[in-house]
PDB file of C-alpha atoms in Angstrom:
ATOM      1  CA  UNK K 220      23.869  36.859 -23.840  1.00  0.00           C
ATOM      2  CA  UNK K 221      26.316  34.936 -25.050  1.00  0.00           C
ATOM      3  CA  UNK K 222      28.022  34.485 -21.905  1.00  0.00           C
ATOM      4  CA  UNK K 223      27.968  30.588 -22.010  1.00  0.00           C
ATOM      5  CA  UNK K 224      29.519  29.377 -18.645  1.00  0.00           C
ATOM      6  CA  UNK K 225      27.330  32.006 -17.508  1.00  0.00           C
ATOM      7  CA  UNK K 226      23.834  31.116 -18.952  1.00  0.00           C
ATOM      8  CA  UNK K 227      25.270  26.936 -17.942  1.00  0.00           C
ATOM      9  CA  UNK K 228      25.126  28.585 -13.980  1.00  0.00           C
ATOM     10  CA  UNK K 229      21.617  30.416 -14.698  1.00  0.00           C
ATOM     11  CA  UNK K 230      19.742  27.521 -16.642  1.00  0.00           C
ATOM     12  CA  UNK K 231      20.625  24.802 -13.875  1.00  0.00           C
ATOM     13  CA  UNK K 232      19.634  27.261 -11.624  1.00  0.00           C
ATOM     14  CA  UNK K 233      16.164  27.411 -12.990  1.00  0.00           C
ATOM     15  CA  UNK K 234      16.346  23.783 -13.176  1.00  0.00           C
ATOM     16  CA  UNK K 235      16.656  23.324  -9.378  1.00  0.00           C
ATOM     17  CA  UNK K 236      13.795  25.409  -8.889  1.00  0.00           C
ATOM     18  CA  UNK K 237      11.867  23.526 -11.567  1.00  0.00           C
ATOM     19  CA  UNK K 238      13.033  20.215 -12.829  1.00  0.00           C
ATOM     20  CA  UNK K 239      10.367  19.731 -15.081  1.00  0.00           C
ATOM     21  CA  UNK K 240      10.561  22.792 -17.340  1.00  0.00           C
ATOM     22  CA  UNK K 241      11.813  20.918 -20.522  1.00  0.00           C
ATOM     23  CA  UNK K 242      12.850  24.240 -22.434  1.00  0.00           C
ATOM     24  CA  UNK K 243      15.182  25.119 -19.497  1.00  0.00           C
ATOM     25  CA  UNK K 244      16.768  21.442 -20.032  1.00  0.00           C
ATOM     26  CA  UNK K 245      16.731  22.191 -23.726  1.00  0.00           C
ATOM     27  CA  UNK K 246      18.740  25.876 -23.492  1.00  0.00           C
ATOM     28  CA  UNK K 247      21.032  24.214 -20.751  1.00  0.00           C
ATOM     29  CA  UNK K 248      21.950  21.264 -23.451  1.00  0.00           C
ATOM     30  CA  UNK K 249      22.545  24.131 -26.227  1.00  0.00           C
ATOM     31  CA  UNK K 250      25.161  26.280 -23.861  1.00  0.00           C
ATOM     32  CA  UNK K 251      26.492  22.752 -23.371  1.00  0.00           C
ATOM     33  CA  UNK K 252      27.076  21.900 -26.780  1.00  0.00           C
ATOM     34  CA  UNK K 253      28.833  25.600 -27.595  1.00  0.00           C
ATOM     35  CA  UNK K 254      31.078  25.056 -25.049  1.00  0.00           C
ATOM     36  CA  UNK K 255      31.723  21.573 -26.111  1.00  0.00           C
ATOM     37  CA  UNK K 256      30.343  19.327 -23.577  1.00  0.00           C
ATOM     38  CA  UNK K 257      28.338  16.689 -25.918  1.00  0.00           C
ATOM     39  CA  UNK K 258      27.126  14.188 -23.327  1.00  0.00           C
ATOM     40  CA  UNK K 259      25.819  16.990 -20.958  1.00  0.00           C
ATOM     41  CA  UNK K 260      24.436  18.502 -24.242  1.00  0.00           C
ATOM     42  CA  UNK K 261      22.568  14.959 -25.198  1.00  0.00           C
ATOM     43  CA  UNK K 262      21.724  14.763 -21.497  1.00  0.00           C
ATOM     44  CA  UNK K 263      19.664  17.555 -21.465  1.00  0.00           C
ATOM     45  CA  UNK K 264      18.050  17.320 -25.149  1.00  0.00           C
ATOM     46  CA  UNK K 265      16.773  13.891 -23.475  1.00  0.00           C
ATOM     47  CA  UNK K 266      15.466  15.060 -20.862  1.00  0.00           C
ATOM     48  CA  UNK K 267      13.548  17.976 -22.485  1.00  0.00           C
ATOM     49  CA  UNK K 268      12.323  15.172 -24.991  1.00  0.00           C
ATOM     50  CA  UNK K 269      11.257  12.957 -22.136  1.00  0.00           C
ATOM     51  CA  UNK K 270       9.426  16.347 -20.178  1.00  0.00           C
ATOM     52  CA  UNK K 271       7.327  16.349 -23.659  1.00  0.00           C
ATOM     53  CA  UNK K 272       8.953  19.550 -25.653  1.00  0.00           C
ATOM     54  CA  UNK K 273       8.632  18.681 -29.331  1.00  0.00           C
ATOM     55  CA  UNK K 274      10.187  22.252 -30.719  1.00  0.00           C
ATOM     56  CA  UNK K 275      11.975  22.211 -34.444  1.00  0.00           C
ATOM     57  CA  UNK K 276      14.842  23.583 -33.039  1.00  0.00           C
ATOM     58  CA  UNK K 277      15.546  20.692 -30.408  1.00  0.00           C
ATOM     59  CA  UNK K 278      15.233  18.344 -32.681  1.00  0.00           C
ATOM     60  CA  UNK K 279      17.242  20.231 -35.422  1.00  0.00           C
ATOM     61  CA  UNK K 280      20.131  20.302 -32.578  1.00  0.00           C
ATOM     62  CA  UNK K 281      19.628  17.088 -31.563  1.00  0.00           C
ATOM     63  CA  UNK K 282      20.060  15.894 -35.170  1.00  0.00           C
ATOM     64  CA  UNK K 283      23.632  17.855 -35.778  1.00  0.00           C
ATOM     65  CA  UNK K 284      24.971  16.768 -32.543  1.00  0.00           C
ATOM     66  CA  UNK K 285      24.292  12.911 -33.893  1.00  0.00           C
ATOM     67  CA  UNK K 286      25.300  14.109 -37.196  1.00  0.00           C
ATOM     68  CA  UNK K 287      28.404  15.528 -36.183  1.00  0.00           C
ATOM     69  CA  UNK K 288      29.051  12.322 -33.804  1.00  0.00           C
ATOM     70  CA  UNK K 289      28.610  10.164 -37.031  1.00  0.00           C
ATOM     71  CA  UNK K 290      25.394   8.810 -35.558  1.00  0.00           C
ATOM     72  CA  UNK K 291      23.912   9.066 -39.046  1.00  0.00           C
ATOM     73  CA  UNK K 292      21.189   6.784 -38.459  1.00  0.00           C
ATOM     74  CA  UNK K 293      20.079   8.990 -35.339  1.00  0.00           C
ATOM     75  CA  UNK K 294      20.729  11.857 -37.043  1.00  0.00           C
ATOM     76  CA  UNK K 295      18.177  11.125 -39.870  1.00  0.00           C
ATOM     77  CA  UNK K 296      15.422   9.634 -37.796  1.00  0.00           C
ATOM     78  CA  UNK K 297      15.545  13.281 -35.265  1.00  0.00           C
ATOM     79  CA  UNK K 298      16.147  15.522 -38.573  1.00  0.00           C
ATOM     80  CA  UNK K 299      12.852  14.170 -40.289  1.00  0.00           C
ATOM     81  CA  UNK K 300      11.371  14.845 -37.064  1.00  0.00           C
ATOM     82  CA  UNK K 301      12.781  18.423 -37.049  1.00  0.00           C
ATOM     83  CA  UNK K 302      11.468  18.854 -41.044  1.00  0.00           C
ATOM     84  CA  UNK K 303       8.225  17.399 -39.894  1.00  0.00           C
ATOM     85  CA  UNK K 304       7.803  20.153 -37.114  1.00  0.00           C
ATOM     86  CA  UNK K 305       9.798  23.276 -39.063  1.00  0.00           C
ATOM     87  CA  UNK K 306       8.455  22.054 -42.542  1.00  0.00           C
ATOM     88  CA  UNK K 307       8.693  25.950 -43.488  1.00  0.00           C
ATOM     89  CA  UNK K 308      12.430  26.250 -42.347  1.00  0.00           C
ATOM     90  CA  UNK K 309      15.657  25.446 -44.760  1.00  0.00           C
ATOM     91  CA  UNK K 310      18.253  24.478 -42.117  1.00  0.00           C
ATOM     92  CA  UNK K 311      15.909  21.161 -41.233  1.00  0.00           C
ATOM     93  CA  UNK K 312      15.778  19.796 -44.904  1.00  0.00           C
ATOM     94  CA  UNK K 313      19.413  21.075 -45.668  1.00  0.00           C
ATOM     95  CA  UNK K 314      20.710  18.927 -42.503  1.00  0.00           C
ATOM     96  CA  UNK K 315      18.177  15.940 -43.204  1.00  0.00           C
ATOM     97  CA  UNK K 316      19.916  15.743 -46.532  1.00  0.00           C
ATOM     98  CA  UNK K 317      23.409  16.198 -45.634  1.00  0.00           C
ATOM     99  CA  UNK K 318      22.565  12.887 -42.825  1.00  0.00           C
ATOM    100  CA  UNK K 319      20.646  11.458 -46.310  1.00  0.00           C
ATOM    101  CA  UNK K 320      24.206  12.007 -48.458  1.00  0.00           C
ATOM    102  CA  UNK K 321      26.695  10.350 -45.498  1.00  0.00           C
ATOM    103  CA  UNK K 322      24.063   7.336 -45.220  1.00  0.00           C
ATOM    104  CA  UNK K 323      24.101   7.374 -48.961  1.00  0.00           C
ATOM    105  CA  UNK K 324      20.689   7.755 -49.818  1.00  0.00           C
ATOM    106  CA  UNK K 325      21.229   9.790 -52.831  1.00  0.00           C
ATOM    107  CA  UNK K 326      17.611  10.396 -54.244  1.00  0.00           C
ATOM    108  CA  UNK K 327      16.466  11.340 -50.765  1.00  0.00           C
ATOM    109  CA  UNK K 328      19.461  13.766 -50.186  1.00  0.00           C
ATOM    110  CA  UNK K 329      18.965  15.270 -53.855  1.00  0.00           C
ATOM    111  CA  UNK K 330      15.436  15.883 -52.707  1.00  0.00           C
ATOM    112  CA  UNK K 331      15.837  17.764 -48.852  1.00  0.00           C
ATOM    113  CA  UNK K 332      18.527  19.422 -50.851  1.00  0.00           C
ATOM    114  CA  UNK K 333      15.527  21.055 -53.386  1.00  0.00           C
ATOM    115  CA  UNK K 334      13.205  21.675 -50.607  1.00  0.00           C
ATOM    116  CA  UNK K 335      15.758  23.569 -48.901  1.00  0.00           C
ATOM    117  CA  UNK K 336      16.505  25.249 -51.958  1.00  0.00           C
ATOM    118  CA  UNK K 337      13.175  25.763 -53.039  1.00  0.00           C
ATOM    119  CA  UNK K 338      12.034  27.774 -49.279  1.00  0.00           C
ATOM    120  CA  UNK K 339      15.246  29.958 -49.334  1.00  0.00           C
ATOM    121  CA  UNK K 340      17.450  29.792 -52.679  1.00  0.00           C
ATOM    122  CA  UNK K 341      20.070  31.957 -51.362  1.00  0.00           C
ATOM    123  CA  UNK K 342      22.056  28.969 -49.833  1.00  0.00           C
ATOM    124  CA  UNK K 343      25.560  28.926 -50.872  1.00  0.00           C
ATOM    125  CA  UNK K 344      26.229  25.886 -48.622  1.00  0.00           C
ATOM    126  CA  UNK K 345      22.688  24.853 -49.774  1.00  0.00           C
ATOM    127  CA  UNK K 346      23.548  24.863 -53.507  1.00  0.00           C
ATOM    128  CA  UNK K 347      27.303  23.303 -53.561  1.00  0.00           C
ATOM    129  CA  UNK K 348      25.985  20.549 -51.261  1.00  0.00           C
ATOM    130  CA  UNK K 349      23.069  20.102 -54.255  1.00  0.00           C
ATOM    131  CA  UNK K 350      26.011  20.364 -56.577  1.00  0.00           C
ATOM    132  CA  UNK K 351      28.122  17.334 -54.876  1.00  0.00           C
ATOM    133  CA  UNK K 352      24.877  15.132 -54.396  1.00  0.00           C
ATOM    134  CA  UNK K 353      24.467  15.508 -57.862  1.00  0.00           C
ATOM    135  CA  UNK K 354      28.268  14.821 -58.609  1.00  0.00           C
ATOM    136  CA  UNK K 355      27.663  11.092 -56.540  1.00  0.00           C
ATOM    137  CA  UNK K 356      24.989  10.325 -58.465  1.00  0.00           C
ATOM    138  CA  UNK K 357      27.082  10.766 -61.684  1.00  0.00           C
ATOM    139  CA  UNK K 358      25.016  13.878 -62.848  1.00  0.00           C
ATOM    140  CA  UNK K 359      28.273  15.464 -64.164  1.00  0.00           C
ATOM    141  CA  UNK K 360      26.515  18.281 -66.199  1.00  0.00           C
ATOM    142  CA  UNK K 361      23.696  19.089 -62.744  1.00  0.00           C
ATOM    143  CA  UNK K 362      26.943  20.016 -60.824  1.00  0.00           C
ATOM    144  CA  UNK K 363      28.876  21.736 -63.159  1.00  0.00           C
ATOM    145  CA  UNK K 364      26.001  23.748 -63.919  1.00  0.00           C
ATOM    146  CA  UNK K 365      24.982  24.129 -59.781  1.00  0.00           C
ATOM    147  CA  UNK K 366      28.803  24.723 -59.048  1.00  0.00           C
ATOM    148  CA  UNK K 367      29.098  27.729 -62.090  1.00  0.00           C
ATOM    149  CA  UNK K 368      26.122  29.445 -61.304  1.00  0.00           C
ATOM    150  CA  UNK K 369      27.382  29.495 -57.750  1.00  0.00           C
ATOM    151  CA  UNK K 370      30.838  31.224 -58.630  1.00  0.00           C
ATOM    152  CA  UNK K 371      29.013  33.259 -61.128  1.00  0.00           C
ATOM    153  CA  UNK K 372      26.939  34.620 -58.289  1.00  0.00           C
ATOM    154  CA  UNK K 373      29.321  34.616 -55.540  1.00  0.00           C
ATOM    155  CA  UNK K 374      33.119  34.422 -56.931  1.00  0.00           C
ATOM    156  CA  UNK K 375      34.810  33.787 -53.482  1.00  0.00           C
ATOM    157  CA  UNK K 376      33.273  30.952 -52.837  1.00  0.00           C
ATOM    158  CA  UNK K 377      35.924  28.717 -52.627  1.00  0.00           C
ATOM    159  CA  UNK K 378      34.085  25.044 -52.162  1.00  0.00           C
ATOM    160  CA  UNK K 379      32.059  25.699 -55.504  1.00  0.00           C
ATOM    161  CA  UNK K 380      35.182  26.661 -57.352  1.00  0.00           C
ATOM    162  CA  UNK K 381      37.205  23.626 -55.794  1.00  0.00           C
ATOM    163  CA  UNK K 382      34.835  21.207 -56.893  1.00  0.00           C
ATOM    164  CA  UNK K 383      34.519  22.354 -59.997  1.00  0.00           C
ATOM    165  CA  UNK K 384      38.223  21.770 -60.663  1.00  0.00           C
ATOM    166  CA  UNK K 385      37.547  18.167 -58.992  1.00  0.00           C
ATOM    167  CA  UNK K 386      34.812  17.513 -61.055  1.00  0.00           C
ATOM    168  CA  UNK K 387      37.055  18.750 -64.277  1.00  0.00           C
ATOM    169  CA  UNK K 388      39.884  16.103 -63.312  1.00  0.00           C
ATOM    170  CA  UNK K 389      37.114  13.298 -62.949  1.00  0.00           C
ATOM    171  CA  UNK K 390      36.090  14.006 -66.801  1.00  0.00           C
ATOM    172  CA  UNK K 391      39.110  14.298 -67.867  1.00  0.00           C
ATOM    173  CA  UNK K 392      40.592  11.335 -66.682  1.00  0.00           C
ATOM    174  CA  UNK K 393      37.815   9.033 -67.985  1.00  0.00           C
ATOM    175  CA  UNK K 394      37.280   8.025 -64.216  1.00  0.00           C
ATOM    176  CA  UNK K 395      33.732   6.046 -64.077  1.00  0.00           C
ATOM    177  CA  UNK K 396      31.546   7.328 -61.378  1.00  0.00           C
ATOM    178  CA  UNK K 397      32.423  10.434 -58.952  1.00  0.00           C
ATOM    179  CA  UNK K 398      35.033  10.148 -56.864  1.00  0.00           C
ATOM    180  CA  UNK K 399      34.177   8.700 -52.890  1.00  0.00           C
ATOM    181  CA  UNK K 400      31.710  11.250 -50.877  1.00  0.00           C
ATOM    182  CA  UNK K 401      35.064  12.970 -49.074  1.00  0.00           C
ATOM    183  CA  UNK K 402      36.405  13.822 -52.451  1.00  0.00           C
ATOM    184  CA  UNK K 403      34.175  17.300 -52.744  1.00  0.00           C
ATOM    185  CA  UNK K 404      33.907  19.579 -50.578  1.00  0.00           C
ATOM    186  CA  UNK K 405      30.252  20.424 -48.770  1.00  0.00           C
ATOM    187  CA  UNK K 406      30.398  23.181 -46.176  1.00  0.00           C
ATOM    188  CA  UNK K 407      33.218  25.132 -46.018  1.00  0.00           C
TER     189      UNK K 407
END
């Protein structure tokens, strides 16, 4: 309904009337976290954890809200979870590598990034993200290629073209290794 305050009032009252029904707790933590109230959000992801729901989709949210919070060790540990549960669905291997690339873990990021890819390859976010991990890892002719596919498919799409003039000042000024994570751009 998309009436947010709206569905808050409705979902707790549910929850009065049944405190146990975890995927009450779980749409009362998502209306939290649009309006953006995180700790009531995390509140009630907890407690629909602790009532025993184990849905993709929590644990997807759960991961972005830890992700977003910089909680990147959380957010990996719930993501896998999420990826273990929606193994058929993009969004949890494109956020389990995303939490991968801010922890660093290159080889694991490069690889969510593929699955992802590989289950729905019409990802622009998907595909410059893929392009950037690549970029870290100092696989200068990967991105370029990732990035100018991308703007050969889809011209606007600004990130892609940005870093592909970032990753044509790091050739051409000889710099060693890609420039820190924050230098490209991921999602726009």
């Amino acid at each position: 309904m998309e009436d947010y305050p709206e569905a808050i009032r409705r979902h707790r009252i549910v929850i009065n009337h049944n405190p146990t029904n975890a995927l009450a707790h779980y749409h009362l933590g998502f209306a939290y976290g649009v309006v953006g109230q995180h700790r009531q959000e995390l509140a009630e992801y907890q407690k629909a954890i602790g009532l025993g729901l184990d849905d993709w989709q929590l644990f997807l949210n759960l991961g972005l809200l830890y992700l977003e919070s910089g909680q990147t060790r959380d957010a990996t540990q719930v993501l896998r979870l999420a990826a273990l549960l929606g193994p058929e669905r993009p969004e949890t291997h494109f956020n389990l590598a995303l939490a991968y690339e801010r922890r660093g873990a290159l080889a694991q990021a490069e690889q969510e990034a593929l699955l992802s890819l590989q289950i729905d390859p019409s990802q622009p976010d998907a595909r410059n993200t893929l392009g950037a991990i690549y970029a870290e890892e100092g696989k200068y002719v990967r991105a370029s290629q990732e990035w100018k596919e991308l703007v050969g498919e889809i011209p606007n799409y600004a990130p892609a073209r940005t870093n592909l003039a970032i990753l044509q000042h790091v050739e051409s000024s000889g710099s060693k290794g890609a420039p820190d994570s924050s230098g490209f751009i991921r999602i726009p």
